[in-house]
Coordinates of C-alpha atoms in Angstrom, one line a residue:
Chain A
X1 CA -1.4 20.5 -16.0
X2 CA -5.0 20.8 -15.8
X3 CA -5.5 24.5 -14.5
X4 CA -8.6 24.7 -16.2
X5 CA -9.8 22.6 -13.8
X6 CA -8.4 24.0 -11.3
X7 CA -10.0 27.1 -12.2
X8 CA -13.2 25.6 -12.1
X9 CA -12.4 24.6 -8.7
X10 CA -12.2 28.0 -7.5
X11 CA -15.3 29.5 -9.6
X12 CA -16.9 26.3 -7.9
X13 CA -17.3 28.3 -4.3
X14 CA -18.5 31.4 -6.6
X15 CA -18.3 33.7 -9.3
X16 CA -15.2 35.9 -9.4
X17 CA -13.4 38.2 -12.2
X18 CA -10.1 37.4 -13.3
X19 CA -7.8 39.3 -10.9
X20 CA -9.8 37.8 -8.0
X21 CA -9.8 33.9 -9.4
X22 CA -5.6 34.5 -9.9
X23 CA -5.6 35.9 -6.5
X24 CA -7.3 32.5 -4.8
X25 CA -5.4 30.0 -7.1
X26 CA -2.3 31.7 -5.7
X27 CA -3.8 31.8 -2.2
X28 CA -4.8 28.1 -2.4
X29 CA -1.6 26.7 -3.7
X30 CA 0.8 28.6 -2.0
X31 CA 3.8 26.5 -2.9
X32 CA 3.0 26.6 -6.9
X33 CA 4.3 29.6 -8.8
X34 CA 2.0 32.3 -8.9
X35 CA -0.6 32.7 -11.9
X36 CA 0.0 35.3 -14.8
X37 CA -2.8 37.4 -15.8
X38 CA -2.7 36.4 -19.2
X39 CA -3.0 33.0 -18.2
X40 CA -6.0 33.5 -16.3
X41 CA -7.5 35.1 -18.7
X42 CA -6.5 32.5 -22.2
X43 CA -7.7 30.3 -19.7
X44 CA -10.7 31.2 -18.9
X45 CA -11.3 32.0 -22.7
X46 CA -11.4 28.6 -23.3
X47 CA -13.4 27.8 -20.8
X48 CA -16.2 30.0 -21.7
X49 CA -15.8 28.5 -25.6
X50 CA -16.1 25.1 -24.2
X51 CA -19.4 26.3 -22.2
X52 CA -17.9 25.7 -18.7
X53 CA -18.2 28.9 -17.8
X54 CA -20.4 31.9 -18.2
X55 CA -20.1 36.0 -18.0
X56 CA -22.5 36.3 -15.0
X57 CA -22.0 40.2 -15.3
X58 CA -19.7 43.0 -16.4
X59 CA -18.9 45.9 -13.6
X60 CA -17.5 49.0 -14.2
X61 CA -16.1 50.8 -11.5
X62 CA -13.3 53.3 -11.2
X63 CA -11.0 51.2 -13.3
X64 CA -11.8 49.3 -16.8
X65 CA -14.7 47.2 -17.3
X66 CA -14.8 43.8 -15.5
X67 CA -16.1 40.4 -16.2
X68 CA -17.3 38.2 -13.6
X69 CA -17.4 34.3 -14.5
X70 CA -19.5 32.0 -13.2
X71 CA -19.5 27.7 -13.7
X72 CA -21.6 26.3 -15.7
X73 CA -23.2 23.0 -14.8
X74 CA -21.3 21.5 -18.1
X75 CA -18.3 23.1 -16.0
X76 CA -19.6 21.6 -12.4
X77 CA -19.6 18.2 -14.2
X78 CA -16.1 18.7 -15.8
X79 CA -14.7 19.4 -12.1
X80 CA -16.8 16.6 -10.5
X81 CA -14.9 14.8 -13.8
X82 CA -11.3 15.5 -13.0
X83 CA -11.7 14.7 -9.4
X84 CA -12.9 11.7 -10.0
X85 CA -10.2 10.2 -11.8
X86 CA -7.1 8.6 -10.5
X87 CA -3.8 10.4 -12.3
X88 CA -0.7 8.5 -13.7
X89 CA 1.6 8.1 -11.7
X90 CA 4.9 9.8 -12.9
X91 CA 7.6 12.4 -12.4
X92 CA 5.2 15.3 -12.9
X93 CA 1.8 13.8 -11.3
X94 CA 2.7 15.2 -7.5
X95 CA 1.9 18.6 -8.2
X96 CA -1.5 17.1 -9.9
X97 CA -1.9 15.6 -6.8
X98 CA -1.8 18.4 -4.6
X99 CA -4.2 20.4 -6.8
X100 CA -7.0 17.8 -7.0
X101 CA -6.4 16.8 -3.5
X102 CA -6.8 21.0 -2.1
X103 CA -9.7 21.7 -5.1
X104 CA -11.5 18.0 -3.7
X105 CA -11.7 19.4 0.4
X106 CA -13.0 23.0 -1.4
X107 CA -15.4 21.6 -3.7
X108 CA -16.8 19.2 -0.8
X109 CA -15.7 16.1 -2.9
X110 CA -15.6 12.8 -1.3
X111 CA -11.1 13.3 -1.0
X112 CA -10.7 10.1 1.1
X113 CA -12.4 8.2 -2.0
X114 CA -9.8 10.1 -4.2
X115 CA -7.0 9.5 -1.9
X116 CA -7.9 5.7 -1.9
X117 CA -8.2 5.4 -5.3
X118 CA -4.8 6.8 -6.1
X119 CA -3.1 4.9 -3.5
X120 CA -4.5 1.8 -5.0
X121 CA -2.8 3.2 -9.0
X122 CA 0.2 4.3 -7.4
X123 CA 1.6 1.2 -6.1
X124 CA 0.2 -0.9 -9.2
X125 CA 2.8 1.4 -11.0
X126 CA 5.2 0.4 -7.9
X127 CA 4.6 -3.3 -8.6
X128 CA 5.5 -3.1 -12.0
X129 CA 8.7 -1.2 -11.9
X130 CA 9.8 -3.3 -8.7
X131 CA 9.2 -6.7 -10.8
X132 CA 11.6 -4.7 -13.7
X133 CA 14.0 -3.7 -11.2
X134 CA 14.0 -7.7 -10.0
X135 CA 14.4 -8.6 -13.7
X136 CA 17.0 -6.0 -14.5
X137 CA 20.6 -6.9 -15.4
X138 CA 22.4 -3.6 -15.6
X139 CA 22.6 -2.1 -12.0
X140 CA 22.4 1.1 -13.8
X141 CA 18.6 0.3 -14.7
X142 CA 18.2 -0.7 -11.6
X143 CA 19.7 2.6 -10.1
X144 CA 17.3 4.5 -12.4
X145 CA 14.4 2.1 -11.2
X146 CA 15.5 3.0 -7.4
X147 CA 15.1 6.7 -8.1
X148 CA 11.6 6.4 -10.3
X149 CA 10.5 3.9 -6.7
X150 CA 11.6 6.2 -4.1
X151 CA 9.6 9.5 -5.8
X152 CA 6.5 7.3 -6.0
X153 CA 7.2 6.6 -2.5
X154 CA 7.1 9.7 -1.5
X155 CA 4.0 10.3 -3.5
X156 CA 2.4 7.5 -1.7
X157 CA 3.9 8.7 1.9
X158 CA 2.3 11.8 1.5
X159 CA -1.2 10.5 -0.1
X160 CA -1.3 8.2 3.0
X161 CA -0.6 10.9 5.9
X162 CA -3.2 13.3 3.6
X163 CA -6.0 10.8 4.4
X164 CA -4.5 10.8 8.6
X165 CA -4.5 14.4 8.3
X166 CA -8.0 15.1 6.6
X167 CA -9.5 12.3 8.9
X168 CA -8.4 14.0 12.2
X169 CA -8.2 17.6 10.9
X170 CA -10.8 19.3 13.2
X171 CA -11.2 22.3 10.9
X172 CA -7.7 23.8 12.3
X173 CA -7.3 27.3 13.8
X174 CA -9.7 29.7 13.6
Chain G
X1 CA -0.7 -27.9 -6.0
X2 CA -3.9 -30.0 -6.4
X3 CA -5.9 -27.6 -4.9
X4 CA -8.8 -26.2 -7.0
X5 CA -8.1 -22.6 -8.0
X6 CA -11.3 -20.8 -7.3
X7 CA -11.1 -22.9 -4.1
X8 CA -9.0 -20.3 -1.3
X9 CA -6.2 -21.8 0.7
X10 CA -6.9 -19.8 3.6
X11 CA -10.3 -17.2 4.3
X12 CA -10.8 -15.1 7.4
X13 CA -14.6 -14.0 7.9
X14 CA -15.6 -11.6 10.7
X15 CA -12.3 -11.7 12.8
X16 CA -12.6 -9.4 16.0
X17 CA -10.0 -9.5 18.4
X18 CA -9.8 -7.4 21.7
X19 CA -6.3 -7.1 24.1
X20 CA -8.0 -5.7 27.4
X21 CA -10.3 -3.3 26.6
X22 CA -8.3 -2.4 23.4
X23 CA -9.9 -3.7 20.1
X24 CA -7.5 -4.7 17.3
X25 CA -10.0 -6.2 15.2
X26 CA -12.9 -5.2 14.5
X27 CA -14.3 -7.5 11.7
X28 CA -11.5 -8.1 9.6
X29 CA -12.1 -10.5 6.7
X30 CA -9.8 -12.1 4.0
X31 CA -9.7 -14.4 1.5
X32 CA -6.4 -15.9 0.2
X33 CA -5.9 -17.8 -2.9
X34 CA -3.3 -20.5 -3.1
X35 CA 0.1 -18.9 -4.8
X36 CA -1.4 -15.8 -4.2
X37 CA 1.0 -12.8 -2.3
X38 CA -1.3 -10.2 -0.3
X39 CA 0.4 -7.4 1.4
X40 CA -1.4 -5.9 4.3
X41 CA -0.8 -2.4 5.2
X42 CA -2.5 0.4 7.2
X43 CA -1.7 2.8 9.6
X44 CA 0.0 2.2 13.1
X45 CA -2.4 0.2 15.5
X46 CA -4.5 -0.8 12.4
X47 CA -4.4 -4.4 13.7
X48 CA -2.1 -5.7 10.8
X49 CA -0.2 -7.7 12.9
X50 CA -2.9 -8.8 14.9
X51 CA -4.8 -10.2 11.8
X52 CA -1.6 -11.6 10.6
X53 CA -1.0 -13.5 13.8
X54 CA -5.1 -14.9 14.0
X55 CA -4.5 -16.1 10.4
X56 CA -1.5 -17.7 11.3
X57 CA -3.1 -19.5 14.0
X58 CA -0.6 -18.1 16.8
X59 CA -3.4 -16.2 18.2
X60 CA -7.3 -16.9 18.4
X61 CA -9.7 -14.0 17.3
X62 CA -12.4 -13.3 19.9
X63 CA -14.8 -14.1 17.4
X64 CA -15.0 -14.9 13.6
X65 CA -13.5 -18.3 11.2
X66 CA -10.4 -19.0 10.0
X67 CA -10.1 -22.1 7.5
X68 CA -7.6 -23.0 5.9
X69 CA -8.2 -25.5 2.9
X70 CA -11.8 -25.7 4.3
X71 CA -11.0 -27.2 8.1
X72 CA -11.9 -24.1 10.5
X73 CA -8.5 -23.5 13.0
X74 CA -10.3 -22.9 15.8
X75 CA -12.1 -26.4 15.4
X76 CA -8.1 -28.1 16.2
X77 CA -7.1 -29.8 18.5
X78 CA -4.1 -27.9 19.5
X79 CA -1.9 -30.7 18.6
X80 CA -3.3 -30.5 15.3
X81 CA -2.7 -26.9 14.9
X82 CA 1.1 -26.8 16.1
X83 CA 1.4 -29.4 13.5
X84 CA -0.2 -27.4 11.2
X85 CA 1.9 -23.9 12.0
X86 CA 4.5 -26.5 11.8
X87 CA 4.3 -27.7 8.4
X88 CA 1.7 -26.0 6.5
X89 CA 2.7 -22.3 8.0
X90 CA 5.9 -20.5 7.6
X91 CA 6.6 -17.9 9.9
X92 CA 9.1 -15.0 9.1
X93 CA 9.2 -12.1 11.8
X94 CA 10.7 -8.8 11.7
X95 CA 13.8 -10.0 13.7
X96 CA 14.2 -13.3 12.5
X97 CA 14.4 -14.4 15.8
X98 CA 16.5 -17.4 15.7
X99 CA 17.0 -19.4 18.6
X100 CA 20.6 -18.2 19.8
X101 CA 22.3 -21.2 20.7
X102 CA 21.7 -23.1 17.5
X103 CA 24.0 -22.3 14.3
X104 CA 22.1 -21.5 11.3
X105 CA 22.0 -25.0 9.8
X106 CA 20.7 -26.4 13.3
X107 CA 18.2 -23.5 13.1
X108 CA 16.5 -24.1 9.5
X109 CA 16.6 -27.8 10.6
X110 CA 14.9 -27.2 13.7
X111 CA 10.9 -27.9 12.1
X112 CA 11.8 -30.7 10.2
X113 CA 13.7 -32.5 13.5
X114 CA 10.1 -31.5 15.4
X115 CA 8.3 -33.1 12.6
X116 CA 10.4 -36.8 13.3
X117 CA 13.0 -36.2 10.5
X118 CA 15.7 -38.0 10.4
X119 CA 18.8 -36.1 11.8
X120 CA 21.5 -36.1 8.4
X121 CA 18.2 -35.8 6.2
X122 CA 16.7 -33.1 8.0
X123 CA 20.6 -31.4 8.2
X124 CA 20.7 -31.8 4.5
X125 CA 17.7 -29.9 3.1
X126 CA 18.7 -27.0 5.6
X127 CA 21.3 -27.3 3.9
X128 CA 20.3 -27.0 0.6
X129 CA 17.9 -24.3 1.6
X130 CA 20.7 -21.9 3.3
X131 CA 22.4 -22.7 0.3
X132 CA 19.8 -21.6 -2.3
X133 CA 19.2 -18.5 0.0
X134 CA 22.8 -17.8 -0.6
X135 CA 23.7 -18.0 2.7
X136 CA 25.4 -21.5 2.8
X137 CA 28.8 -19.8 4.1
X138 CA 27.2 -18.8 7.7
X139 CA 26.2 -22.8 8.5
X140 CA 27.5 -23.1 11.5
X141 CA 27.8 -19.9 12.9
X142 CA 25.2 -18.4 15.5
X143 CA 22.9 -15.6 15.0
X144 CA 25.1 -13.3 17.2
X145 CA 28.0 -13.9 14.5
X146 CA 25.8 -12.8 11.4
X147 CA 24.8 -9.7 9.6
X148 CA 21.7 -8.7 10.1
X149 CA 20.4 -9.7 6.6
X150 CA 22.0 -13.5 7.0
X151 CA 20.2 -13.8 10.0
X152 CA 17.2 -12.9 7.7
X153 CA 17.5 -15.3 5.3
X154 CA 18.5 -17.7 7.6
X155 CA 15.0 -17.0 9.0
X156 CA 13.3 -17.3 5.9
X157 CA 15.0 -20.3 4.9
X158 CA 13.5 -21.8 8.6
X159 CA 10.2 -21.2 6.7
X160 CA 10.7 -22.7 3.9
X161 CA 12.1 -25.6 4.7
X162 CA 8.9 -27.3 5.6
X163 CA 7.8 -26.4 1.4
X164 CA 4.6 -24.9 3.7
X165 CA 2.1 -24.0 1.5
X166 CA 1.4 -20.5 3.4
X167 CA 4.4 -18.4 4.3
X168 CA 3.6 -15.1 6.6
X169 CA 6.2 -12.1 7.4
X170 CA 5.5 -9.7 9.7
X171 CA 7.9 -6.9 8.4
X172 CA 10.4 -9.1 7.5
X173 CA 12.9 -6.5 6.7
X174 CA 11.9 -4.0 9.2
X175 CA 15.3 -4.2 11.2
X176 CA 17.3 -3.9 7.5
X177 CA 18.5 -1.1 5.8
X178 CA 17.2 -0.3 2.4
X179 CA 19.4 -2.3 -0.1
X180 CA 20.0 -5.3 2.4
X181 CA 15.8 -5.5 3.0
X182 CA 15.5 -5.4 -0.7
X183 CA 18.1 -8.0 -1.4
X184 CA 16.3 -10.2 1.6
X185 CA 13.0 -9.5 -0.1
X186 CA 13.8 -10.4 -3.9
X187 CA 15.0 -13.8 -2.3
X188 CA 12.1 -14.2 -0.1
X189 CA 9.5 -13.5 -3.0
X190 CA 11.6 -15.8 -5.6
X191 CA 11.7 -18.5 -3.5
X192 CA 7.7 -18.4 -2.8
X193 CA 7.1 -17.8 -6.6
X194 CA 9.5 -21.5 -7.0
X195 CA 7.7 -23.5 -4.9
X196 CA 4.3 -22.4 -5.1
X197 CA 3.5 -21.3 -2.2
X198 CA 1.3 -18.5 -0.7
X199 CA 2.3 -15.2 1.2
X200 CA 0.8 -13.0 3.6
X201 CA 3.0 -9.9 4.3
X202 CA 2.5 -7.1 7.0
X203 CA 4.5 -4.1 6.5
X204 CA 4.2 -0.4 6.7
X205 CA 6.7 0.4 3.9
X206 CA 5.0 0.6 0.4
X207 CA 8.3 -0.8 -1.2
X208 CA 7.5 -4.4 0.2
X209 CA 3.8 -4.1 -0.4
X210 CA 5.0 -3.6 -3.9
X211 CA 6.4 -7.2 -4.2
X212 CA 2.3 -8.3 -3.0
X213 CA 0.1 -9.1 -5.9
X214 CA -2.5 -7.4 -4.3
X215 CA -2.7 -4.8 -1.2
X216 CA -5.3 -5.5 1.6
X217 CA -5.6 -1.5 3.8
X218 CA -6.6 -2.4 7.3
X219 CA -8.6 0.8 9.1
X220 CA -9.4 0.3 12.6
X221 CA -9.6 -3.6 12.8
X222 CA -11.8 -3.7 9.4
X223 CA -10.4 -3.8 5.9
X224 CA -11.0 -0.8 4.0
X225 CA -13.4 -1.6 0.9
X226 CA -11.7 -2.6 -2.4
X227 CA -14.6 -2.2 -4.4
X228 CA -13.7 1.0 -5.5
X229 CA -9.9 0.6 -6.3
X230 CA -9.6 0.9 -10.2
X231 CA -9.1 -2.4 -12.0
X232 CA -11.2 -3.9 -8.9
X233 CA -14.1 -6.5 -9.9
X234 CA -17.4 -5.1 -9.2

């Protein structure tokens, strides 16, 4: 799971501190589990060694000192990167999906291109497990095959009525 | 097949085709080459069908060139292109529409008795082909008396029997469940893969497009660009 990226996705619309950036992640991905602060913060540790982001000031208010990050244009790069790139299809790539897809519409990224590109890997991955399944002896394998098939159905289900959805949205309640 | 390689069986440029005031296509082109499977897909009202149909020569585009092996369809007489539906085309459709008061071996016989065949001959390779379809037991029994997935490769088997060298489905296991549209499918696709021919598929389920070599998206009459799919040339 990428959520440095992520991360970078958020800091993308503008600099926040810590409790603010795990507060819109959670906001953003409502159906993911909610961020730990000590997450956030390795996180975005690693991000700041890497030079992706920057401290773009320290407050100090009523409570502790604060840190306020900010994305570098190494960082702006990374993110236009990661959206970029098509994501193997597998058990675990949904959720990858959803967060590239969601970050892409914030960031202003070109998400049809995304969408279109993934579609496209997706059922490559389809075409090769439904020539094994064909080839298969066992109906066991095959069984196995069906269930691997019908979650990169879904996948491709949902990545198709993402792309009606985005194409007709008209911004949505107000 | 003595047909060159880089050569295309079939290639659609600039299709547009219009039902009233309704476009369906809007510039649809496509290039086939021979043994080739494509699988078009797209949204509802896309014009999939539509594109499939002008390809197939059941319907003329508006505007725009078919050719198949070079000679342009809409430049036949229509003689010429029945024939050519006939014996170069194989047509599977989502309901295999058979024709009702034939049994299954009249049925698969049917093209090869329009074509001048002679009776027992023609009889004999449907035959053979309801047989290699695994569907020899239903012969002689009407559609009404079959499953819906022996009507189906009954169906098939009526496309094949010609040896065409294009075969197109239009959702050919549409009206199937799951495991029986799979099952149709796998005998379908092996049987193309045997004799070399070519296949054009139109579905909406991403488990058939799957059996495609390639995927062709149809948005709004035009075909969505490929350039940018990974792997794509260019």
């Amino acid at each position: 799971m990428s959520l440095g990226t992520v991360l970078l996705g958020v800091l993308a619309d503008g600099p926040l501190h810590g409790y603010d950036l795990k507060r819109e992640h959670d906001e953003r991905f409502p159906a993911a589990r909610p961020l730990a602060y000590g997450q956030v913060y390795a996180t975005l540790t690693r991000l700041q060694r890497d030079g992706l982001v920057e401290t773009f000031e320290t407050r100090q208010e009523a409570g502790p000192e604060r840190t306020v990050y900010a994305i570098t244009d190494l960082g702006r790069d990374e993110l236009a990167r990661w959206l970029d790139e098509t994501e193997q299809p597998g058990p675990y790539a949904a959720d990858e999906l959803v967060r590239k897809t969601i970050t892409a519409l914030h960031a202003g990224a070109d998400s049809q291109r995304y969408l279109r590109r993934q579609r496209a890997v997706h059922l490559t991955a389809m075409r090769d497990l439904t020539q094994q399944r064909a080839a298969a002896a066992e109906v066991g394998t095959r069984i196995a095959l069906d269930h691997t098939l019908a979650h990169l159905d879904a996948d491709l289900r949902w990545l198709e009525e993402t792309r009606e959805r985005i194409a007709h949205d008209d911004g949505g309640p107000t | 097949m003595t047909t060159d390689p880089v050569e295309p069986i079939l290639s659609a440029r600039g299709l547009h085709k219009s039902f009233g005031r309704t476009p369906a296509l809007n510039g649809a082109s496509l290039v086939l080459q021979p043994g080739e499977s494509v699988a078009i897909t797209g949204p509802s009202g896309s014009g999939k069908s539509t594109l499939l149909h002008c390809l197939a020569g059941v319907v003329r585009a508006d505007s725009g060139i078919v050719t198949f092996r070079g000679t342009r369809l809409d430049e036949l007489t229509t003689d010429d292109r029945t024939r050519l539906r006939r014996v170069s085309f194989g047509l599977v459709l989502q309901f295999g529409q058979l024709v009702p008061e034939l049994s299954a071996v009249e049925n698969v016989a049917l093209p090869l008795l329009l074509e001048g065949r002679p009776r027992a001959e023609a009889a004999a390779s449907a035959l053979q082909w309801l047989e290699r379809l695994e569907v020899g037991q239903v012969a002689g029994s009407r559609s009404l008396a079959m499953s819906g997935g022996e009507a189906q490769r009954v169906a098939i088997a009526r496309a094949l029997v010609t040896s065409p060298d294009i075969v197109f489905a239009d959702e050919p296991t549409g009206a199937l469940d799951t495991v029986t549209g799979e099952l149709a499918l796998d005998v379908l696709v092996k049987a193309i893969k045997e004799t070399g021919a070519a296949l054009v598929l139109v579905t909406h389920d991403n488990r058939v497009a799957a059996v495609a070599d390639r995927e062709v998206v149809l948005r709004d009459g035009v075909v969505e660009d490929e350039t940018d799919h990974p792997g794509a040339a260019g």
